mmCIF file of C-alpha atoms and ligand atoms in Angstrom:
data_model
loop_
_atom_site.group_PDB
_atom_site.id
_atom_site.type_symbol
_atom_site.label_atom_id
_atom_site.label_comp_id
_atom_site.label_asym_id
_atom_site.label_seq_id
_atom_site.Cartn_x
_atom_site.Cartn_y
_atom_site.Cartn_z
ATOM 1 C CA MET J 93 -8.623 6.584 16.480
ATOM 2 C CA VAL J 94 -7.061 4.567 13.575
ATOM 3 C CA LYS J 95 -4.197 2.922 14.910
ATOM 4 C CA LYS J 96 -3.740 -0.124 13.133
ATOM 5 C CA ALA J 97 -2.978 -0.752 9.455
ATOM 6 C CA VAL J 98 -3.483 -4.290 7.589
ATOM 7 C CA LEU J 99 -0.860 -4.861 4.719
ATOM 8 C CA PRO J 100 -1.809 -8.053 2.861
ATOM 9 C CA VAL J 101 1.466 -9.583 1.771
ATOM 10 C CA ALA J 102 0.531 -12.967 1.169
ATOM 11 C CA GLY J 103 0.654 -12.941 -2.689
ATOM 12 C CA PHE J 104 3.160 -14.733 -4.745
ATOM 13 C CA GLY J 105 4.103 -11.856 -7.091
ATOM 14 C CA SER J 106 3.990 -13.751 -10.327
ATOM 15 C CA ARG J 107 4.182 -10.571 -12.160
ATOM 16 C CA MET J 108 7.632 -10.009 -10.602
ATOM 17 C CA LEU J 109 9.160 -13.304 -11.610
ATOM 18 C CA PRO J 110 11.764 -14.254 -11.702
ATOM 19 C CA ALA J 111 13.063 -11.713 -9.318
ATOM 20 C CA SER J 112 10.427 -12.717 -6.607
ATOM 21 C CA LYS J 113 11.212 -16.613 -7.033
ATOM 22 C CA SER J 114 12.972 -16.782 -3.806
ATOM 23 C CA ILE J 115 12.567 -13.250 -2.199
ATOM 24 C CA PRO J 116 9.313 -11.635 -1.573
ATOM 25 C CA LYS J 117 8.412 -9.171 -3.959
ATOM 26 C CA GLU J 118 7.717 -6.615 -1.397
ATOM 27 C CA MET J 119 11.570 -7.049 -0.406
ATOM 28 C CA LEU J 120 12.700 -6.000 -3.757
ATOM 29 C CA PRO J 121 14.713 -2.480 -3.384
ATOM 30 C CA ILE J 122 13.532 0.830 -4.713
ATOM 31 C CA VAL J 123 17.110 2.312 -4.601
ATOM 32 C CA ASP J 124 18.246 1.398 -0.990
ATOM 33 C CA ARG J 125 15.548 0.254 0.864
ATOM 34 C CA PRO J 126 12.689 -2.476 0.193
ATOM 35 C CA ALA J 127 9.456 -1.388 -1.281
ATOM 36 C CA ILE J 128 7.703 -2.246 1.824
ATOM 37 C CA GLU J 129 9.727 0.142 3.833
ATOM 38 C CA TYR J 130 8.131 2.852 2.040
ATOM 39 C CA VAL J 131 4.679 1.638 2.551
ATOM 40 C CA VAL J 132 5.209 1.146 6.350
ATOM 41 C CA LYS J 133 6.682 4.751 6.704
ATOM 42 C CA GLU J 134 3.628 5.988 4.924
ATOM 43 C CA ALA J 135 1.387 4.453 7.485
ATOM 44 C CA VAL J 136 3.558 5.402 10.223
ATOM 45 C CA ARG J 137 3.668 8.950 9.122
ATOM 46 C CA ALA J 138 -0.294 8.792 9.180
ATOM 47 C CA GLY J 139 -0.627 7.943 12.864
ATOM 48 C CA ILE J 140 -0.603 4.087 12.525
ATOM 49 C CA LYS J 141 1.263 2.143 15.653
ATOM 50 C CA GLU J 142 0.298 -1.469 14.680
ATOM 51 C CA ILE J 143 1.164 -2.650 11.516
ATOM 52 C CA ILE J 144 -0.393 -6.373 10.694
ATOM 53 C CA LEU J 145 0.990 -8.041 7.869
ATOM 54 C CA VAL J 146 -1.257 -10.704 6.579
ATOM 55 C CA SER J 147 1.692 -12.930 5.336
ATOM 56 C CA HIS J 148 2.580 -16.377 4.014
ATOM 57 C CA SER J 149 5.359 -19.042 5.227
ATOM 58 C CA ALA J 150 7.464 -17.901 2.068
ATOM 59 C CA LYS J 151 7.388 -14.480 3.164
ATOM 60 C CA THR J 152 9.087 -14.185 6.587
ATOM 61 C CA ALA J 153 11.968 -11.954 5.246
ATOM 62 C CA ILE J 154 9.368 -9.131 5.583
ATOM 63 C CA GLU J 155 8.890 -9.623 9.272
ATOM 64 C CA ASP J 156 12.734 -9.977 9.736
ATOM 65 C CA TYR J 157 13.360 -6.762 8.002
ATOM 66 C CA PHE J 158 11.198 -4.979 10.875
ATOM 67 C CA ASP J 159 12.732 -6.902 13.859
ATOM 68 C CA THR J 160 16.088 -5.862 15.547
ATOM 69 C CA GLN J 161 19.278 -7.414 13.954
ATOM 70 C CA PHE J 162 21.109 -7.464 16.949
ATOM 71 C CA GLU J 163 24.310 -8.917 15.481
ATOM 72 C CA LEU J 164 24.498 -6.469 12.766
ATOM 73 C CA GLU J 165 23.589 -3.562 15.187
ATOM 74 C CA HIS J 166 26.345 -4.663 17.696
ATOM 75 C CA GLN J 167 28.761 -5.015 14.888
ATOM 76 C CA LEU J 168 28.105 -1.462 13.500
ATOM 77 C CA GLU J 169 28.339 -0.078 16.942
ATOM 78 C CA ALA J 170 31.611 -1.619 17.428
ATOM 79 C CA LYS J 171 33.149 -0.448 14.021
ATOM 80 C CA GLY J 172 31.773 3.003 14.849
ATOM 81 C CA LYS J 173 29.682 3.128 11.654
ATOM 82 C CA ASP J 174 27.113 5.419 13.321
ATOM 83 C CA ALA J 175 25.284 6.656 10.244
ATOM 84 C CA LEU J 176 24.723 3.237 8.906
ATOM 85 C CA LEU J 177 23.934 2.024 12.380
ATOM 86 C CA ALA J 178 21.036 4.711 12.523
ATOM 87 C CA GLU J 179 19.675 3.828 9.122
ATOM 88 C CA VAL J 180 19.375 0.214 10.179
ATOM 89 C CA ARG J 181 17.515 1.050 13.100
ATOM 90 C CA ASP J 182 15.535 3.500 11.339
ATOM 91 C CA THR J 183 13.361 1.079 9.718
ATOM 92 C CA LEU J 184 10.759 1.052 12.302
ATOM 93 C CA PRO J 185 10.101 3.671 15.075
ATOM 94 C CA ALA J 186 10.102 2.122 18.665
ATOM 95 C CA ASP J 187 6.572 2.930 19.477
ATOM 96 C CA VAL J 188 5.396 0.858 16.118
ATOM 97 C CA THR J 189 4.520 -2.688 16.440
ATOM 98 C CA VAL J 190 4.656 -5.178 13.468
ATOM 99 C CA ILE J 191 2.435 -8.050 14.064
ATOM 100 C CA SER J 192 2.133 -11.082 11.372
ATOM 101 C CA VAL J 193 -1.009 -13.177 10.726
ATOM 102 C CA ARG J 194 -1.011 -15.858 8.181
ATOM 103 C CA GLN J 195 -3.189 -16.462 5.188
ATOM 104 C CA HIS J 196 -3.588 -20.033 4.760
ATOM 105 C CA ARG J 197 -4.970 -20.007 1.288
ATOM 106 C CA ALA J 198 -5.293 -17.565 -1.490
ATOM 107 C CA LEU J 199 -8.756 -16.770 -1.475
ATOM 108 C CA GLY J 200 -8.608 -12.925 -2.550
ATOM 109 C CA LEU J 201 -7.964 -9.506 -1.133
ATOM 110 C CA GLY J 202 -11.175 -9.553 1.006
ATOM 111 C CA HIS J 203 -10.222 -12.858 2.656
ATOM 112 C CA ALA J 204 -6.685 -11.442 3.406
ATOM 113 C CA VAL J 205 -7.906 -8.297 5.251
ATOM 114 C CA ALA J 206 -10.582 -10.747 6.921
ATOM 115 C CA CYS J 207 -7.567 -12.777 8.130
ATOM 116 C CA ALA J 208 -6.450 -9.903 10.124
ATOM 117 C CA ALA J 209 -10.060 -9.520 12.191
ATOM 118 C CA PRO J 210 -8.838 -11.111 15.707
ATOM 119 C CA VAL J 211 -6.118 -8.662 15.696
ATOM 120 C CA VAL J 212 -8.123 -5.409 14.428
ATOM 121 C CA GLY J 213 -10.988 -6.304 16.523
ATOM 122 C CA ASN J 214 -13.979 -3.728 16.435
ATOM 123 C CA GLU J 215 -11.500 -0.779 15.713
ATOM 124 C CA PRO J 216 -11.314 1.586 12.823
ATOM 125 C CA PHE J 217 -8.375 0.590 10.738
ATOM 126 C CA ALA J 218 -6.397 1.481 7.399
ATOM 127 C CA VAL J 219 -5.626 -0.884 4.734
ATOM 128 C CA LEU J 220 -2.599 -0.430 2.324
ATOM 129 C CA LEU J 221 -1.912 -2.377 -0.590
ATOM 130 C CA PRO J 222 1.926 -2.997 -0.623
ATOM 131 C CA ASP J 223 2.153 -3.175 -4.459
ATOM 132 C CA VAL J 224 1.260 0.612 -4.648
ATOM 133 C CA LEU J 225 3.804 3.409 -3.438
ATOM 134 C CA VAL J 226 2.286 6.578 -3.077
ATOM 135 C CA ASP J 227 4.472 10.022 -3.395
ATOM 136 C CA CYS J 228 2.893 13.217 -2.384
ATOM 137 C CA GLY J 229 6.041 15.471 -3.049
ATOM 138 C CA GLY J 230 6.349 17.149 0.189
ATOM 139 C CA GLN J 231 2.617 18.302 0.380
ATOM 140 C CA GLN J 232 0.029 16.899 3.191
ATOM 141 C CA GLU J 233 0.196 12.794 2.526
ATOM 142 C CA ASP J 234 -3.011 11.472 1.102
ATOM 143 C CA LEU J 235 -3.243 8.386 3.675
ATOM 144 C CA GLY J 236 -2.849 10.841 6.694
ATOM 145 C CA ALA J 237 -5.405 13.302 5.156
ATOM 146 C CA MET J 238 -7.940 10.115 4.635
ATOM 147 C CA VAL J 239 -7.312 9.437 8.410
ATOM 148 C CA GLU J 240 -8.138 12.928 9.236
ATOM 149 C CA ARG J 241 -11.393 12.885 7.262
ATOM 150 C CA TYR J 242 -12.379 9.657 8.598
ATOM 151 C CA HIS J 243 -12.467 11.040 12.246
ATOM 152 C CA ALA J 244 -13.906 14.526 11.161
ATOM 153 C CA ARG J 245 -16.534 12.815 9.075
ATOM 154 C CA GLY J 246 -17.067 9.369 10.313
ATOM 155 C CA ALA J 247 -17.099 8.040 7.187
ATOM 156 C CA ALA J 248 -14.917 5.397 5.447
ATOM 157 C CA GLN J 249 -12.494 6.550 2.981
ATOM 158 C CA ILE J 250 -11.539 5.049 -0.236
ATOM 159 C CA MET J 251 -8.647 6.647 -2.245
ATOM 160 C CA VAL J 252 -9.520 6.966 -6.083
ATOM 161 C CA GLU J 253 -7.786 8.382 -9.028
ATOM 162 C CA GLU J 254 -8.895 8.619 -12.646
ATOM 163 C CA VAL J 255 -7.748 5.953 -14.920
ATOM 164 C CA PRO J 256 -8.005 5.734 -18.784
ATOM 165 C CA GLU J 257 -11.399 3.894 -20.150
ATOM 166 C CA ALA J 258 -9.090 1.070 -21.242
ATOM 167 C CA ARG J 259 -8.139 0.094 -17.849
ATOM 168 C CA VAL J 260 -11.163 0.168 -15.956
ATOM 169 C CA ASP J 261 -11.551 -3.617 -16.084
ATOM 170 C CA GLN J 262 -8.068 -3.758 -14.126
ATOM 171 C CA TYR J 263 -9.483 -1.864 -10.617
ATOM 172 C CA GLY J 264 -12.595 -1.141 -8.412
ATOM 173 C CA ILE J 265 -14.490 1.237 -9.684
ATOM 174 C CA VAL J 266 -16.664 3.706 -7.880
ATOM 175 C CA ALA J 267 -19.845 5.517 -8.377
ATOM 176 C CA LEU J 268 -20.604 9.005 -6.718
ATOM 177 C CA LYS J 269 -23.403 10.883 -5.431
ATOM 178 C CA GLY J 270 -22.229 14.040 -6.796
ATOM 179 C CA ASP J 271 -19.181 15.731 -8.623
ATOM 180 C CA VAL J 272 -15.983 14.268 -8.786
ATOM 181 C CA PRO J 273 -14.064 15.987 -5.469
ATOM 182 C CA ASN J 274 -10.996 18.223 -5.662
ATOM 183 C CA PRO J 275 -7.839 16.300 -5.091
ATOM 184 C CA GLY J 276 -7.350 16.088 -1.355
ATOM 185 C CA GLU J 277 -11.127 15.956 -0.647
ATOM 186 C CA SER J 278 -13.763 13.370 -0.609
ATOM 187 C CA ALA J 279 -17.502 12.912 -1.756
ATOM 188 C CA PRO J 280 -20.203 10.182 -0.924
ATOM 189 C CA MET J 281 -20.055 6.981 -2.779
ATOM 190 C CA THR J 282 -23.163 5.197 -3.968
ATOM 191 C CA ALA J 283 -21.307 1.979 -5.083
ATOM 192 C CA VAL J 284 -18.314 0.252 -6.091
ATOM 193 C CA VAL J 285 -17.658 -2.737 -8.407
ATOM 194 C CA GLU J 286 -14.766 -4.874 -8.858
ATOM 195 C CA LYS J 287 -13.063 -4.944 -12.222
ATOM 196 C CA PRO J 288 -15.954 -3.813 -14.450
ATOM 197 C CA ALA J 289 -16.294 -4.189 -18.178
ATOM 198 C CA VAL J 290 -15.864 -0.867 -19.809
ATOM 199 C CA GLU J 291 -19.467 -0.668 -20.683
ATOM 200 C CA ASP J 292 -20.521 -1.528 -17.050
ATOM 201 C CA ALA J 293 -18.260 0.915 -15.475
ATOM 202 C CA PRO J 294 -19.973 3.652 -13.479
ATOM 203 C CA SER J 295 -16.968 5.957 -13.827
ATOM 204 C CA ARG J 296 -13.345 6.196 -14.742
ATOM 205 C CA LEU J 297 -12.445 6.608 -10.754
ATOM 206 C CA SER J 298 -10.517 3.585 -9.677
ATOM 207 C CA VAL J 299 -9.574 2.560 -6.267
ATOM 208 C CA VAL J 300 -6.086 2.820 -5.710
ATOM 209 C CA GLY J 301 -4.982 0.571 -2.726
ATOM 210 C CA ARG J 302 -5.353 3.105 0.391
ATOM 211 C CA TYR J 303 -8.458 2.427 2.303
ATOM 212 C CA VAL J 304 -9.660 3.750 6.052
ATOM 213 C CA LEU J 305 -12.597 1.557 7.327
ATOM 214 C CA PRO J 306 -14.754 0.970 10.209
ATOM 215 C CA GLY J 307 -13.891 -2.388 12.230
ATOM 216 C CA GLU J 308 -17.765 -3.414 11.110
ATOM 217 C CA ILE J 309 -16.279 -4.171 7.718
ATOM 218 C CA MET J 310 -14.877 -7.583 9.239
ATOM 219 C CA GLY J 311 -18.156 -9.141 9.673
ATOM 220 C CA ILE J 312 -19.336 -8.054 6.295
ATOM 221 C CA LEU J 313 -16.065 -9.742 4.798
ATOM 222 C CA ALA J 314 -16.825 -13.086 7.018
ATOM 223 C CA GLN J 315 -20.278 -12.881 4.908
ATOM 224 C CA THR J 316 -18.919 -12.248 1.473
ATOM 225 C CA LEU J 317 -19.233 -14.735 -1.153
ATOM 226 C CA PRO J 318 -16.706 -14.931 -3.824
ATOM 227 C CA GLY J 319 -16.865 -12.610 -6.584
ATOM 228 C CA SER J 320 -14.840 -11.351 -9.402
ATOM 229 C CA GLY J 321 -11.992 -13.976 -10.162
ATOM 230 C CA ASN J 322 -13.789 -16.207 -7.909
ATOM 231 C CA GLU J 323 -12.244 -14.392 -5.108
ATOM 232 C CA ILE J 324 -13.282 -13.044 -1.885
ATOM 233 C CA GLN J 325 -13.301 -9.192 -2.856
ATOM 234 C CA LEU J 326 -13.001 -6.296 -0.563
ATOM 235 C CA THR J 327 -14.677 -4.326 -3.191
ATOM 236 C CA ASP J 328 -17.604 -6.252 -2.594
ATOM 237 C CA ALA J 329 -17.556 -5.885 1.312
ATOM 238 C CA ILE J 330 -17.432 -2.123 0.704
ATOM 239 C CA ALA J 331 -20.366 -2.053 -1.637
ATOM 240 C CA THR J 332 -22.357 -3.985 1.520
ATOM 241 C CA LEU J 333 -20.963 -1.324 3.865
ATOM 242 C CA ILE J 334 -22.289 1.604 1.579
ATOM 243 C CA GLU J 335 -25.781 0.176 2.582
ATOM 244 C CA ARG J 336 -25.182 0.547 6.202
ATOM 245 C CA ALA J 337 -22.885 3.339 6.670
ATOM 246 C CA PRO J 338 -21.255 6.362 4.903
ATOM 247 C CA VAL J 339 -18.222 5.671 2.610
ATOM 248 C CA GLU J 340 -16.635 8.475 0.659
ATOM 249 C CA ALA J 341 -14.179 8.389 -2.234
ATOM 250 C CA TYR J 342 -11.132 10.259 -1.349
ATOM 251 C CA ALA J 343 -9.742 11.924 -4.568
ATOM 252 C CA MET J 344 -5.828 11.454 -4.232
ATOM 253 C CA ARG J 345 -3.246 14.408 -4.409
ATOM 254 C CA GLY J 346 -0.030 12.172 -4.967
ATOM 255 C CA GLN J 347 1.683 10.214 -7.618
ATOM 256 C CA THR J 348 0.946 6.200 -7.627
ATOM 257 C CA PHE J 349 3.565 3.737 -8.919
ATOM 258 C CA ASP J 350 2.263 -0.149 -9.209
ATOM 259 C CA CYS J 351 5.495 -1.857 -8.004
ATOM 260 C CA GLY J 352 3.495 -5.228 -8.578
ATOM 261 C CA ASN J 353 4.551 -5.337 -12.231
ATOM 262 C CA LYS J 354 7.502 -4.677 -13.788
ATOM 263 C CA ALA J 355 6.886 -1.215 -15.534
ATOM 264 C CA GLY J 356 5.601 0.175 -12.742
ATOM 265 C CA TYR J 357 8.532 -1.081 -10.476
ATOM 266 C CA LEU J 358 11.043 0.415 -12.883
ATOM 267 C CA GLN J 359 9.284 3.729 -13.016
ATOM 268 C CA ALA J 360 9.148 3.796 -8.842
ATOM 269 C CA ILE J 361 12.916 3.342 -9.032
ATOM 270 C CA LEU J 362 13.799 6.095 -11.380
ATOM 271 C CA HIS J 363 11.216 8.439 -9.788
ATOM 272 C CA PHE J 364 12.540 7.744 -6.188
ATOM 273 C CA ALA J 365 16.292 7.631 -7.152
ATOM 274 C CA ALA J 366 16.086 11.148 -8.886
ATOM 275 C CA ARG J 367 14.576 12.508 -5.639
ATOM 276 C CA HIS J 368 17.106 10.674 -3.203
ATOM 277 C CA PRO J 369 18.727 13.070 -0.680
ATOM 278 C CA GLU J 370 22.308 11.623 -1.550
ATOM 279 C CA LEU J 371 21.896 9.815 -4.707
ATOM 280 C CA GLY J 372 19.548 11.953 -6.685
ATOM 281 C CA GLU J 373 22.119 14.171 -8.616
ATOM 282 C CA GLN J 374 24.130 11.043 -9.387
ATOM 283 C CA ALA J 375 21.088 9.085 -10.712
ATOM 284 C CA LYS J 376 19.636 12.040 -12.895
ATOM 285 C CA ALA J 377 23.194 12.367 -14.362
ATOM 286 C CA MET J 378 23.284 8.565 -14.943
ATOM 287 C CA MET J 379 19.466 8.801 -16.266
ATOM 288 C CA ALA J 380 20.589 11.509 -18.781
ATOM 289 C CA VAL J 381 23.665 9.495 -20.106
ATOM 290 C CA GLU J 382 21.577 6.596 -20.840
ATOM 291 C CA LEU J 383 18.887 8.895 -22.556
ATOM 292 C CA GLY J 384 21.791 10.379 -24.600
ATOM 293 C CA GLU J 385 23.003 6.707 -25.502
ATOM 294 C CA ALA J 386 19.462 5.446 -26.150
ATOM 295 C CA GLY J 387 18.561 8.246 -28.481
ATOM 296 C CA THR J 388 21.917 7.549 -30.640
ATOM 297 C CA SER J 389 21.899 3.759 -30.490
HETATM 298 C C1 G1P H 571 -7.064 -4.790 -6.046
HETATM 299 C C2 G1P H 571 -8.416 -4.336 -5.588
HETATM 300 C C3 G1P H 571 -8.859 -3.386 -6.324
HETATM 301 C C4 G1P H 571 -7.973 -2.143 -6.330
HETATM 302 C C5 G1P H 571 -6.463 -2.527 -7.010
HETATM 303 C C6 G1P H 571 -5.753 -1.467 -6.790
HETATM 304 O O1 G1P H 571 -6.990 -5.422 -7.282
HETATM 305 O O2 G1P H 571 -9.246 -5.334 -5.759
HETATM 306 O O3 G1P H 571 -10.412 -2.924 -6.189
HETATM 307 O O4 G1P H 571 -8.465 -1.257 -7.727
HETATM 308 O O5 G1P H 571 -6.173 -3.544 -6.003
HETATM 309 O O6 G1P H 571 -4.267 -1.604 -6.972
HETATM 310 P P1 G1P H 571 -5.775 -6.473 -7.589
HETATM 311 O O7 G1P H 571 -4.699 -5.549 -8.280
HETATM 312 O O8 G1P H 571 -5.098 -7.162 -6.411
HETATM 313 O O9 G1P H 571 -6.309 -7.372 -8.788
#
């Protein structure tokens, strides 16, 4: 059963500077909660019970966020602020554990995932890249569907979406055995290559930041040499896994937001603000005013 998820959060977030200078980029808010909470909740909804943060000494605010803040809770309780108290307590369900391991050196995503090996053991696990937020708009969520397909088909699941040709050199790009699967379905992968040049890209299907992998990948990562950007790449370990075990590309249904850069972060704020249960209507009215003003100025 897939019960563990690895979230690599050790990166400095240089594309979000100066905001990320003294707080982790994962703690920057999307409306009223930090971006990392959306990702952790997505994992929890997919059945994950152990969140494994691969972290750095400058990023302890993330662990603290998912810990109990006893004094604060006590104060809210004493003042009868029950709704706020419920929200503060809701950051993590009681049956979910957050474990933190350190990545001592920034040697790449594959290296970060390998740092979680002692906690993952030989079990299958999910990887969620916290820069990427996914909104499935009420339909079955992609990560949950990937976990189901992992169990049903015994094949690793790698979430993919199409990107314009001009951007294939920014992602892991996959090659498939047959046709591109319909959204919500998966198909056997024959290769995956990290950040290929346009002319070498096997397709326009990019790896999006959600993976369900067998424990076996940890042994492969331990043997994986630095690749693209001179970093140990998760993509290269998956390419090796393809030679040994079934690996499938899962075509996502939802919409992604890359909060690792300023434009994607801003888009996520607008998207989630417009859909916020309490603030949505106000947010849309504000956006309309801004649009009007931008149109006349
Ligand atoms: C990482 C992965 C890449 C994947 C991307 C998705 O790259 O190495 O395969 O397509 O995340 O966001 P990064 O964005 O860390 O350079």
